[in-house]
Protein backbone atom coordinates (compact mmCIF):
# COMPACT_ATOMS: atom_id res chain seq x y z
CA UNK A 1 0.00 0.00 0.00
CA UNK A 2 2.77 2.43 0.88
CA UNK A 3 4.58 1.80 -2.38
CA UNK A 4 1.38 2.45 -4.34
CA UNK A 5 0.93 5.76 -2.53
CA UNK A 6 4.55 6.69 -3.31
CA UNK A 7 3.95 6.01 -7.00
CA UNK A 8 0.72 8.01 -6.93
CA UNK A 9 2.48 10.93 -5.24
CA UNK A 10 4.94 11.25 -8.12
CA UNK A 11 2.16 12.31 -10.46
CA UNK A 12 3.09 9.82 -13.19
CA UNK A 13 0.24 8.07 -15.01
CA UNK A 14 -0.54 4.48 -14.07
CA UNK A 15 0.67 3.16 -17.41
CA UNK A 16 4.15 4.49 -16.64
CA UNK A 17 4.42 2.22 -13.59
CA UNK A 18 3.20 -0.86 -15.49
CA UNK A 19 6.61 -1.22 -17.13
CA UNK A 20 9.21 -2.87 -14.85
CA UNK A 21 12.02 -0.96 -16.56
CA UNK A 22 10.41 2.38 -15.63
CA UNK A 23 10.07 1.32 -12.00
CA UNK A 24 13.69 0.21 -11.98
CA UNK A 25 14.72 3.50 -13.58
CA UNK A 26 12.86 5.53 -10.95
CA UNK A 27 14.51 3.55 -8.17
CA UNK A 28 17.93 4.03 -9.79
CA UNK A 29 17.35 7.79 -10.04
CA UNK A 30 16.48 7.86 -6.34
CA UNK A 31 19.57 5.86 -5.39
CA UNK A 32 21.73 8.12 -7.56
CA UNK A 33 20.36 11.26 -5.93
CA UNK A 34 20.94 9.83 -2.46
CA UNK A 35 24.53 8.96 -3.46
CA UNK A 36 25.14 12.49 -4.73
CA UNK A 37 23.70 13.90 -1.50
CA UNK A 38 25.97 11.64 0.54
CA UNK A 39 29.00 12.78 -1.47
CA UNK A 40 28.18 16.45 -0.91
CA UNK A 41 27.57 15.82 2.79
CA UNK A 42 30.92 14.06 3.17
CA UNK A 43 32.63 16.93 1.37
CA UNK A 44 31.04 19.37 3.79
CA UNK A 45 32.03 17.25 6.81
CA UNK A 46 35.65 16.96 5.66
CA UNK A 47 35.61 20.60 4.43
CA UNK A 48 37.00 19.49 1.06
CA UNK A 49 36.41 16.96 -1.67
CA UNK A 50 38.57 13.96 -0.87
CA UNK A 51 38.85 10.78 -2.92
CA UNK A 52 35.80 9.16 -1.34
CA UNK A 53 33.64 12.21 -2.00
CA UNK A 54 34.71 12.33 -5.64
CA UNK A 55 34.13 8.60 -6.06
CA UNK A 56 30.62 8.84 -4.59
CA UNK A 57 29.82 11.90 -6.67
CA UNK A 58 30.89 10.20 -9.90
CA UNK A 59 29.05 7.00 -8.93
CA UNK A 60 25.89 8.99 -8.21
CA UNK A 61 26.10 10.76 -11.55
CA UNK A 62 26.63 7.47 -13.38
CA UNK A 63 23.69 5.84 -11.56
CA UNK A 64 21.43 8.82 -12.33
CA UNK A 65 22.53 8.79 -15.96
CA UNK A 66 21.82 5.08 -16.27
CA UNK A 67 18.41 5.51 -14.65
CA UNK A 68 17.54 8.35 -17.02
CA UNK A 69 18.73 6.29 -19.99
CA UNK A 70 16.55 3.36 -18.88
CA UNK A 71 13.56 5.66 -18.44
CA UNK A 72 13.94 7.25 -21.88
CA UNK A 73 14.80 4.03 -23.70
GROMACS .gro file of C-alpha atoms in nm:
model
   73
    1UNK     CA    1   0.000   0.000   0.000
    2UNK     CA    2   0.277   0.243   0.088
    3UNK     CA    3   0.458   0.180  -0.238
    4UNK     CA    4   0.138   0.245  -0.434
    5UNK     CA    5   0.093   0.576  -0.253
    6UNK     CA    6   0.455   0.669  -0.331
    7UNK     CA    7   0.395   0.601  -0.700
    8UNK     CA    8   0.072   0.801  -0.693
    9UNK     CA    9   0.248   1.093  -0.524
   10UNK     CA   10   0.494   1.125  -0.812
   11UNK     CA   11   0.216   1.231  -1.046
   12UNK     CA   12   0.309   0.982  -1.319
   13UNK     CA   13   0.024   0.807  -1.501
   14UNK     CA   14  -0.054   0.448  -1.407
   15UNK     CA   15   0.067   0.316  -1.741
   16UNK     CA   16   0.415   0.449  -1.664
   17UNK     CA   17   0.442   0.222  -1.359
   18UNK     CA   18   0.320  -0.086  -1.549
   19UNK     CA   19   0.661  -0.122  -1.713
   20UNK     CA   20   0.921  -0.287  -1.485
   21UNK     CA   21   1.202  -0.096  -1.656
   22UNK     CA   22   1.041   0.238  -1.563
   23UNK     CA   23   1.007   0.132  -1.200
   24UNK     CA   24   1.369   0.021  -1.198
   25UNK     CA   25   1.472   0.350  -1.358
   26UNK     CA   26   1.286   0.553  -1.095
   27UNK     CA   27   1.451   0.355  -0.817
   28UNK     CA   28   1.793   0.403  -0.979
   29UNK     CA   29   1.735   0.779  -1.004
   30UNK     CA   30   1.648   0.786  -0.634
   31UNK     CA   31   1.957   0.586  -0.539
   32UNK     CA   32   2.173   0.812  -0.756
   33UNK     CA   33   2.036   1.126  -0.593
   34UNK     CA   34   2.094   0.983  -0.246
   35UNK     CA   35   2.453   0.896  -0.346
   36UNK     CA   36   2.514   1.249  -0.473
   37UNK     CA   37   2.370   1.390  -0.150
   38UNK     CA   38   2.597   1.164   0.054
   39UNK     CA   39   2.900   1.278  -0.147
   40UNK     CA   40   2.818   1.645  -0.091
   41UNK     CA   41   2.757   1.582   0.279
   42UNK     CA   42   3.092   1.406   0.317
   43UNK     CA   43   3.263   1.693   0.137
   44UNK     CA   44   3.104   1.937   0.379
   45UNK     CA   45   3.203   1.725   0.681
   46UNK     CA   46   3.565   1.696   0.566
   47UNK     CA   47   3.561   2.060   0.443
   48UNK     CA   48   3.700   1.949   0.106
   49UNK     CA   49   3.641   1.696  -0.167
   50UNK     CA   50   3.857   1.396  -0.087
   51UNK     CA   51   3.885   1.078  -0.292
   52UNK     CA   52   3.580   0.916  -0.134
   53UNK     CA   53   3.364   1.221  -0.200
   54UNK     CA   54   3.471   1.233  -0.564
   55UNK     CA   55   3.413   0.860  -0.606
   56UNK     CA   56   3.062   0.884  -0.459
   57UNK     CA   57   2.982   1.190  -0.667
   58UNK     CA   58   3.089   1.020  -0.990
   59UNK     CA   59   2.905   0.700  -0.893
   60UNK     CA   60   2.589   0.899  -0.821
   61UNK     CA   61   2.610   1.076  -1.155
   62UNK     CA   62   2.663   0.747  -1.338
   63UNK     CA   63   2.369   0.584  -1.156
   64UNK     CA   64   2.143   0.882  -1.233
   65UNK     CA   65   2.253   0.879  -1.596
   66UNK     CA   66   2.182   0.508  -1.627
   67UNK     CA   67   1.841   0.551  -1.465
   68UNK     CA   68   1.754   0.835  -1.702
   69UNK     CA   69   1.873   0.629  -1.999
   70UNK     CA   70   1.655   0.336  -1.888
   71UNK     CA   71   1.356   0.566  -1.844
   72UNK     CA   72   1.394   0.725  -2.188
   73UNK     CA   73   1.480   0.403  -2.370
   0.00000   0.00000   0.00000
